[in-house]
Amino acid sequence: MEFQTWMKDHSEVILSSVSERQALELQRRALSLLTDTQPSFVESLINIYHLNSMDPAILRLHIVKLQALNCYKEAAVLCIKFKLQKELNMEEICVPLILQDKLSLAESYVTGHNHLEQRLVTLLDSWCHPSFSVEEISKRFPRLSLSKHCMSQIQPKMLIKHIFRLVEKFNIEQGLCPNALHKRRLNSLRFLMYKRFVEKSMTEDNWSDHVQYVVADDLELQINLVEMLVKYCGLQKASQWSLRYNIPRYRLPCGVWETQQSLPPDLQQICLSDSAQTEDWTPSQFHCQKFYQVPLTKDKVHFVDTAEALQRCQHIVLKEGGIVGVDMEWQPTFGCISTQQVALIQLAVFDQVFLLDLCANGFCQHPDTISFIRSLFSERNVLKLGYGMTGDLKSLLATWHQFLEEPLKMEGVLDLLSIHQKIQSSKINRTQNGPKEVMVGEDSAEKGLSLLVQQVIGKPLDKTEQMSNWEKRPLRISQIRYAVADAYCLLDVYSVLSSNPASFGLPADLRSISSSQSEKSGDKKQKEKQAKQKKQALGKEEFQGAQRVSPPRSDTEKDLLCGKKHSEDSPPLPPQQLRVVCDNMLQGLGRYLRCLGVDVVMLENTDDHRVAAKLAQADGRVILTCGQPFQSLRSQVGEGRCLSLDCSEKARDQAVQVLKHFNVQPTPSDIFSRCQACNSDQYVAVPREDMVRMLKQKGFLQDQDNSDHTQQRSHQQEEEKLGDILTSSMTPELPRYALQCRWASLSGLDPDTLTFPGGAPIQLHTVPPTLLQRIPLFYVCTRCGKVFWEGSHFGRVLSMFQEVLHITDEDSESAAALVKAGQQN
């Protein structure tokens, strides 16, 4: 970099000032440095020596050599730098990356090349086929060892998530991923069967609409449907649906064909009730007693599907100083499409509700409709109330691409979700005359907006029609009633909260909650931007995780979740003394805690949740879980031994919450004191010369025989000799975690098989030969054989967890003595 600065003042110093042969030799030497030097120097080397102008054949040969040395990550990075994607085999580059859990790098490799993007999605989809075998893939890369974590990342469940994410990111037709689409639809079908016949929370009409959408014209899914119906509700219904789809006799489950023959003509077809015409607007007395009701008659609900009706709506809704409840509905697609287009927009004022029917012919894309939506959200003198409006805005963008080109201006919008979070975290006790506070986890099935309405008004919303087919016309009365209530309840909630905010622990100006949170978020982003400039190595993904600010839980809620938390007055708990078992839904959290020195056992994807209770009972561990398993797991362990976390939070935020809850203050010396792969805290220190010997013994490091490189080889040998002298006379810098873990002797390693007493071989294939020149000491886990070395990861973790780390000065000499004693034993 100094040289680059110097070159600016010496314009005569250019590569072309030397002979072509000398320039090529310089370029070759610079090329070999790219994978050995620090990442921040790569661009400078490329620019100084004009490496982009080299013969592509030379560059390709260099990439092939890196692949032969198992340096797949380095090969992919250089391919991207040199724009060689079209010159090389995509699978040869990307498959090893995916198998090593580096899918994000494979994404970067194909991004911008449409045919490669499609091939990556097609490749991942082929791995979702029932006949796919990872063993066949691994045979192509015999030196590539797959950990349990990497294997879990290429299971269909995980792959399907990535496939649909990439389909959206690259704007690829879903027809290119038939296997993933089939599996997603099959899972959706199972979900619908559970909702209808086990949970019984879905009406027959809704269930029928969704089933027809999910199975579509897929014969296998139609057969799956009939098989599930036999299991859940008997042969008659299964026979009716099998007749509807005309399923061949030889594919029918046992007994269905015979039942078909015995059905009378009037039962051979599925007849759905025409509730759109027959249902009353006023619900039953039981419904009125149990659920929130809108104080409006049917004539106060107006469908807006023409320009004339829109003009009348606009005149009332955009009245200056008005308050409008805003909600939207769209067709559920159960993950088959990531973002749906809006089918219905509900706008509620205090004496009437307008339903904008975006499914009406020509109404959605009419210029007046688009103009009205812009005016509505940009009018600062009209207060718009919503709840969790992020999803609504995404669907708006999917409906009107015009808002991508010219973004919507959001003025005068108040998201009651922010206010709800404030209420949940407030410690203010409600008055006896006020509505009973309903905390999450207190025998309440309500959540989201329904929970807020119950807390503020006293009755929840009826969510039966939430998952309706909102694109089917005409809408049923129950659907209209639900849509109206979802928008109008926002007005009632805001009115109650505004009249007595103090009783809910809120400030007098409710709008200040949203604005203050935005300012805090802005301040936090500014600080993180500055931190990113200081630490270039900090990964983008971790920063995104760090930006998310989770609402603090109240003490009451924490007590409900897992018993009393540790007193803040008690001394901090060392990470090594916190022993937890993470449910398979919290593997990301487990990896972060393990990274900070916590003793973590993680369930595999295929493990039953009850395994967590057995491990907790056997080893005295605390269970970390989320969702439904919490209730059953909590009952199997002692009080305070099961903590429920929010699955929607980032793993980093979950980790911070756990550490604060148990008053754990890790220090920088705790970072990486446990093996990230297997949780062991015992390492063996392997000096560079021993690592070189082992790599050569197992054939991972070979001498160059090409006579053209004799001089270069001689130079490398001299460097190795010098390295040996330095290694023998100097003690390499020891890891920061030397005092926090146990050290074994290298003499315990079998010299022939290079395996530890427990049977684990050293994972030599993971050591890039290019590291040997600059890494003097390696650290190997004695349980699984994984090899570690000092790199940039420490800085990333340090930055991510600054708020919970306890910074102290460690005595490096005592650490050195510990490791040295371990080596001499």
XYZ file of N, CA, C and O in Angstrom, residues 459-570:
448
model
N -61.517 -8.180 25.055
C -61.890 -9.346 24.258
C -60.945 -9.466 23.069
O -60.580 -8.452 22.463
N -60.563 -10.688 22.692
C -59.662 -10.854 21.543
C -60.415 -10.782 20.222
O -61.656 -10.732 20.195
N -59.668 -10.787 19.142
C -60.267 -10.857 17.800
C -60.576 -12.310 17.452
O -59.895 -13.226 17.910
N -61.584 -12.499 16.619
C -61.861 -13.830 16.066
C -61.000 -13.994 14.816
O -61.232 -13.336 13.802
N -59.993 -14.876 14.890
C -59.028 -15.022 13.800
C -59.351 -16.207 12.883
O -58.509 -16.623 12.096
N -60.582 -16.731 12.972
C -60.931 -17.914 12.180
C -60.737 -17.689 10.690
O -60.284 -18.577 9.963
N -61.061 -16.491 10.218
C -60.985 -16.203 8.784
C -59.648 -15.605 8.356
O -59.504 -15.142 7.221
N -58.684 -15.601 9.263
C -57.411 -14.975 8.935
C -56.777 -15.601 7.690
O -56.311 -14.903 6.796
N -56.757 -16.936 7.648
C -56.177 -17.625 6.491
C -57.271 -17.986 5.497
O -57.540 -19.145 5.240
N -57.887 -16.961 4.937
C -58.939 -17.181 3.940
C -58.370 -17.021 2.546
O -57.274 -16.504 2.359
N -59.175 -17.438 1.569
C -58.839 -17.160 0.170
C -59.371 -15.767 -0.143
O -60.516 -15.585 -0.526
N -58.501 -14.763 0.005
C -58.934 -13.376 -0.133
C -59.046 -12.942 -1.592
O -59.457 -11.808 -1.865
N -58.705 -13.811 -2.515
C -58.844 -13.469 -3.929
C -60.129 -14.032 -4.530
O -60.456 -13.739 -5.678
N -60.841 -14.845 -3.781
C -62.086 -15.452 -4.284
C -63.247 -14.490 -4.066
O -63.394 -13.906 -2.988
N -64.062 -14.311 -5.067
C -65.225 -13.424 -4.969
C -66.498 -14.201 -5.276
O -66.484 -15.110 -6.119
N -67.630 -13.928 -4.604
C -67.752 -12.881 -3.581
C -67.166 -13.341 -2.239
O -67.103 -14.544 -1.958
N -66.758 -12.387 -1.418
C -66.286 -12.699 -0.077
C -67.459 -13.138 0.801
O -68.579 -12.639 0.647
N -67.186 -14.058 1.701
C -68.218 -14.478 2.643
C -68.457 -13.384 3.687
O -67.575 -12.551 3.950
N -69.621 -13.403 4.288
C -69.945 -12.416 5.328
C -68.932 -12.502 6.467
O -68.479 -11.479 7.003
N -68.548 -13.720 6.835
C -67.600 -13.880 7.935
C -66.236 -13.292 7.573
O -65.538 -12.748 8.437
N -65.855 -13.367 6.300
C -64.603 -12.750 5.862
C -64.685 -11.224 5.962
O -63.748 -10.570 6.431
N -65.797 -10.682 5.491
C -65.971 -9.227 5.534
C -65.953 -8.747 6.980
O -65.312 -7.731 7.314
N -66.643 -9.494 7.860
C -66.695 -9.118 9.275
C -65.288 -9.115 9.881
O -64.910 -8.227 10.634
N -64.507 -10.126 9.517
C -63.138 -10.221 10.019
C -62.293 -9.054 9.504
O -61.539 -8.423 10.261
N -62.398 -8.761 8.205
C -61.595 -7.693 7.605
C -61.930 -6.338 8.223
O -61.037 -5.527 8.500
N -63.211 -6.099 8.455
C -63.646 -4.837 9.057
C -63.112 -4.726 10.486
O -62.604 -3.668 10.894
N -63.214 -5.811 11.244
C -62.763 -5.785 12.643
C -61.268 -5.532 12.740
O -60.797 -4.812 13.632
N -60.481 -6.123 11.854
C -59.026 -5.966 11.891
C -58.595 -4.514 11.725
O -57.571 -4.104 12.269
N -59.356 -3.750 10.949
C -59.010 -2.339 10.752
C -59.642 -1.450 11.813
O -58.994 -0.545 12.352
N -60.927 -1.716 12.155
C -61.635 -0.824 13.077
C -61.110 -0.936 14.505
O -61.094 0.041 15.247
N -60.650 -2.132 14.895
C -60.168 -2.306 16.271
C -58.978 -1.395 16.561
O -58.738 -1.016 17.718
N -58.219 -1.015 15.526
C -57.070 -0.118 15.714
C -57.537 1.237 16.240
O -56.867 1.859 17.071
N -58.696 1.698 15.755
C -59.251 2.971 16.237
C -59.642 2.866 17.701
O -59.359 3.774 18.500
N -60.322 1.775 18.065
C -60.757 1.595 19.452
C -59.566 1.479 20.399
O -59.550 2.055 21.487
N -58.544 0.709 19.994
C -57.359 0.544 20.839
C -56.658 1.886 21.040
O -56.290 2.255 22.157
N -56.485 2.632 19.959
C -55.818 3.936 20.051
C -56.604 4.896 20.936
O -56.028 5.661 21.717
N -57.935 4.844 20.833
C -58.783 5.729 21.630
C -58.621 5.440 23.126
O -58.469 6.361 23.939
N -58.626 4.153 23.509
C -58.475 3.788 24.921
C -57.085 4.152 25.433
O -56.925 4.717 26.522
N -56.064 3.839 24.651
C -54.690 4.134 25.078
C -54.466 5.635 25.203
O -53.769 6.095 26.116
N -55.021 6.414 24.283
C -54.837 7.870 24.311
C -55.530 8.505 25.508
O -55.053 9.500 26.048
N -56.668 7.930 25.917
C -57.434 8.513 27.018
C -56.761 8.298 28.372
O -56.927 9.101 29.284
N -55.981 7.233 28.525
C -55.324 6.967 29.813
C -54.000 6.236 29.575
O -53.837 5.074 29.954
N -53.020 6.880 28.944
C -51.771 6.185 28.610
C -50.965 5.747 29.822
O -50.286 4.718 29.785
N -51.052 6.521 30.923
C -50.234 6.202 32.101
C -50.578 4.839 32.683
O -49.698 4.132 33.197
N -51.858 4.439 32.619
C -52.258 3.147 33.187
C -51.666 1.982 32.412
O -51.635 0.849 32.900
N -51.195 2.237 31.206
C -50.554 1.193 30.404
C -49.035 1.360 30.368
O -48.348 0.683 29.604
N -48.531 2.311 31.180
C -47.095 2.534 31.210
C -46.580 3.262 29.990
O -45.430 3.081 29.584
N -47.431 4.101 29.377
C -47.070 4.785 28.134
C -46.948 6.288 28.367
O -47.594 6.838 29.272
N -46.164 6.990 27.559
C -46.083 8.451 27.656
C -47.364 9.101 27.149
O -48.176 8.470 26.466
N -47.531 10.371 27.470
C -48.756 11.066 27.083
C -48.915 11.131 25.561
O -50.021 10.990 25.034
N -47.808 11.332 24.855
C -47.865 11.397 23.392
C -47.471 10.034 22.821
O -46.300 9.670 22.806
N -48.455 9.275 22.365
C -48.181 7.930 21.859
C -47.295 7.965 20.620
O -46.515 7.035 20.378
N -47.363 9.017 19.843
C -46.564 9.085 18.627
C -45.071 9.197 18.936
O -44.235 8.853 18.101
N -44.742 9.655 20.136
C -43.327 9.812 20.493
C -42.631 8.464 20.653
O -41.409 8.367 20.533
N -43.408 7.398 20.918
C -42.804 6.068 21.088
C -42.165 5.628 19.791
O -41.006 5.236 19.737
N -42.912 5.745 18.711
C -42.391 5.306 17.417
C -41.219 6.166 16.984
O -40.200 5.678 16.535
N -41.361 7.501 17.148
C -40.301 8.394 16.680
C -39.039 8.226 17.496
O -37.933 8.233 16.965
N -39.169 8.059 18.833
C -37.970 7.908 19.654
C -37.248 6.625 19.324
O -36.028 6.567 19.316
N -38.022 5.571 19.035
C -37.385 4.301 18.679
C -36.640 4.443 17.352
O -35.569 3.884 17.165
N -37.202 5.220 16.412
C -36.513 5.409 15.143
C -35.201 6.139 15.349
O -34.211 5.830 14.722
N -35.233 7.167 16.254
C -34.008 7.913 16.492
C -32.948 7.016 17.104
O -31.782 7.063 16.741
N -33.392 6.172 18.068
C -32.434 5.254 18.682
C -31.860 4.313 17.644
O -30.673 4.017 17.641
N -32.742 3.838 16.770
C -32.267 2.934 15.725
C -31.277 3.651 14.823
O -30.266 3.090 14.420
N -31.570 4.937 14.515
C -30.654 5.697 13.677
C -29.311 5.899 14.338
O -28.263 5.777 13.709
N -29.336 6.197 15.659
C -28.078 6.364 16.387
C -27.282 5.086 16.374
O -26.057 5.089 16.214
N -27.982 3.968 16.575
C -27.289 2.678 16.639
C -26.652 2.356 15.287
O -25.518 1.882 15.223
N -27.393 2.631 14.211
C -26.842 2.354 12.883
C -25.608 3.219 12.613
O -24.651 2.761 12.003
N -25.649 4.486 13.111
C -24.502 5.352 12.898
C -23.276 4.826 13.628
O -22.159 4.807 13.096
N -23.483 4.365 14.886
C -22.370 3.805 15.654
C -21.817 2.569 14.972
O -20.609 2.354 14.912
N -22.727 1.725 14.466
C -22.271 0.496 13.828
C -21.530 0.795 12.530
O -20.594 0.091 12.160
N -21.951 1.862 11.853
C -21.247 2.240 10.625
C -19.819 2.655 10.943
O -18.868 2.304 10.233
N -19.659 3.398 12.054
C -18.317 3.809 12.456
C -17.484 2.595 12.849
O -16.297 2.511 12.522
N -18.105 1.664 13.575
C -17.369 0.464 13.986
C -16.950 -0.351 12.774
O -15.875 -0.955 12.749
N -17.814 -0.378 11.759
C -17.487 -1.147 10.558
C -16.285 -0.552 9.843
O -15.462 -1.281 9.281
N -16.193 0.786 9.855
C -15.048 1.430 9.214
C -13.754 1.099 9.961
O -12.697 0.991 9.366
N -13.859 0.928 11.285
C -12.664 0.602 12.068
C -12.249 -0.836 11.849
O -11.073 -1.169 11.852
N -13.221 -1.731 11.699
C -12.912 -3.151 11.548
C -13.443 -3.634 10.215
O -14.587 -4.012 10.096
N -12.604 -3.605 9.190
C -13.012 -3.986 7.840
C -13.390 -5.453 7.757
O -14.141 -5.861 6.882
N -12.843 -6.252 8.657
C -13.077 -7.686 8.561
C -14.442 -8.093 9.065
O -14.829 -9.238 8.944
N -15.178 -7.163 9.671
C -16.459 -7.531 10.272
C -17.439 -7.936 9.194
O -17.659 -7.208 8.244
N -18.032 -9.132 9.312
C -18.918 -9.659 8.266
C -20.224 -8.919 8.203
O -20.749 -8.433 9.192
N -20.776 -8.857 7.001
C -22.048 -8.172 6.779
C -23.179 -8.853 7.518
O -24.036 -8.209 8.102
N -23.173 -10.167 7.522
C -24.289 -10.896 8.131
C -24.369 -10.619 9.616
O -25.438 -10.400 10.173
N -23.170 -10.608 10.302
C -23.189 -10.350 11.739
C -23.676 -8.935 12.017
O -24.369 -8.696 12.997
N -23.306 -7.973 11.155
C -23.731 -6.606 11.393
C -25.235 -6.473 11.282
O -25.874 -5.787 12.058
N -25.802 -7.173 10.297
C -27.254 -7.121 10.172
C -27.914 -7.682 11.418
O -28.913 -7.178 11.895
N -27.315 -8.743 11.959
C -27.860 -9.309 13.183
C -27.732 -8.343 14.335
O -28.609 -8.230 15.179
N -26.613 -7.589 14.395
C -26.382 -6.681 15.507
C -27.289 -5.455 15.436
O -27.577 -4.841 16.449
N -27.772 -5.116 14.249
C -28.590 -3.916 14.124
C -29.969 -4.102 14.727
O -30.609 -3.148 15.114
N -30.419 -5.317 14.825
C -31.781 -5.552 15.301
C -31.852 -5.348 16.802
O -31.085 -5.915 17.565
N -32.768 -4.508 17.248
C -32.895 -4.229 18.664
C -34.156 -4.899 19.174
O -35.252 -4.571 18.747
N -34.007 -5.872 20.061
C -35.159 -6.578 20.591
C -35.699 -5.822 21.795
O -34.941 -5.291 22.601
N -37.016 -5.771 21.959
C -37.572 -5.094 23.122
C -37.195 -5.824 24.393
O -37.249 -7.059 24.443
N -36.793 -5.113 25.444
C -36.422 -5.791 26.682
C -37.630 -6.450 27.320
O -38.730 -5.906 27.297
N -37.443 -7.620 27.875
C -38.535 -8.313 28.550
C -38.696 -7.762 29.965
O -37.732 -7.416 30.625
N -39.942 -7.736 30.427
C -40.174 -7.328 31.805
C -39.793 -8.462 32.742
O -39.718 -9.625 32.359
N -39.561 -8.110 34.027
C -39.231 -9.137 35.015
C -40.366 -10.135 35.148
O -40.155 -11.330 35.317
N -41.617 -9.612 35.036
C -42.765 -10.511 35.167
C -42.762 -11.557 34.081
O -42.967 -12.747 34.328
N -42.501 -11.114 32.868
C -42.519 -12.060 31.748
C -41.407 -13.077 31.884
O -41.573 -14.253 31.601
N -40.226 -12.619 32.349
C -39.122 -13.563 32.513
C -39.478 -14.618 33.566
O -39.144 -15.796 33.429
N -40.153 -14.159 34.646
C -40.549 -15.125 35.676
C -41.529 -16.132 35.104
O -41.467 -17.327 35.400
N -42.461 -15.664 34.257
C -43.412 -16.575 33.638
C -42.710 -17.574 32.742
O -43.115 -18.730 32.640
N -41.662 -17.123 32.065
C -40.986 -17.983 31.105
C -40.132 -19.033 31.782
O -40.110 -20.177 31.385
N -39.373 -18.645 32.769
C -38.428 -19.638 33.280
C -38.063 -19.462 34.743
O -36.984 -19.855 35.164
N -38.911 -18.891 35.563
C -38.571 -18.758 36.973
C -37.724 -17.532 37.211
O -37.437 -16.745 36.340
N -37.310 -17.343 38.445
C -36.547 -16.166 38.823
C -35.213 -16.112 38.106
O -34.518 -17.105 38.008
N -34.858 -14.934 37.654
C -33.540 -14.803 37.034
C -32.501 -14.509 38.105
O -32.834 -14.143 39.226
N -31.234 -14.626 37.730
C -30.165 -14.366 38.673
C -30.209 -12.921 39.124
O -30.455 -12.014 38.356
N -29.931 -12.702 40.399
C -29.924 -11.355 40.930
C -28.761 -10.567 40.347
O -27.657 -11.081 40.190
N -29.033 -9.288 40.044
C -27.970 -8.458 39.502
C -26.899 -8.164 40.533
O -25.792 -7.759 40.199
N -27.240 -8.350 41.832
C -26.267 -8.107 42.883
C -25.310 -9.275 43.051
O -24.246 -9.130 43.663
N -25.686 -10.455 42.561
C -24.828 -11.622 42.715
C -23.634 -11.506 41.781
O -23.703 -10.837 40.756
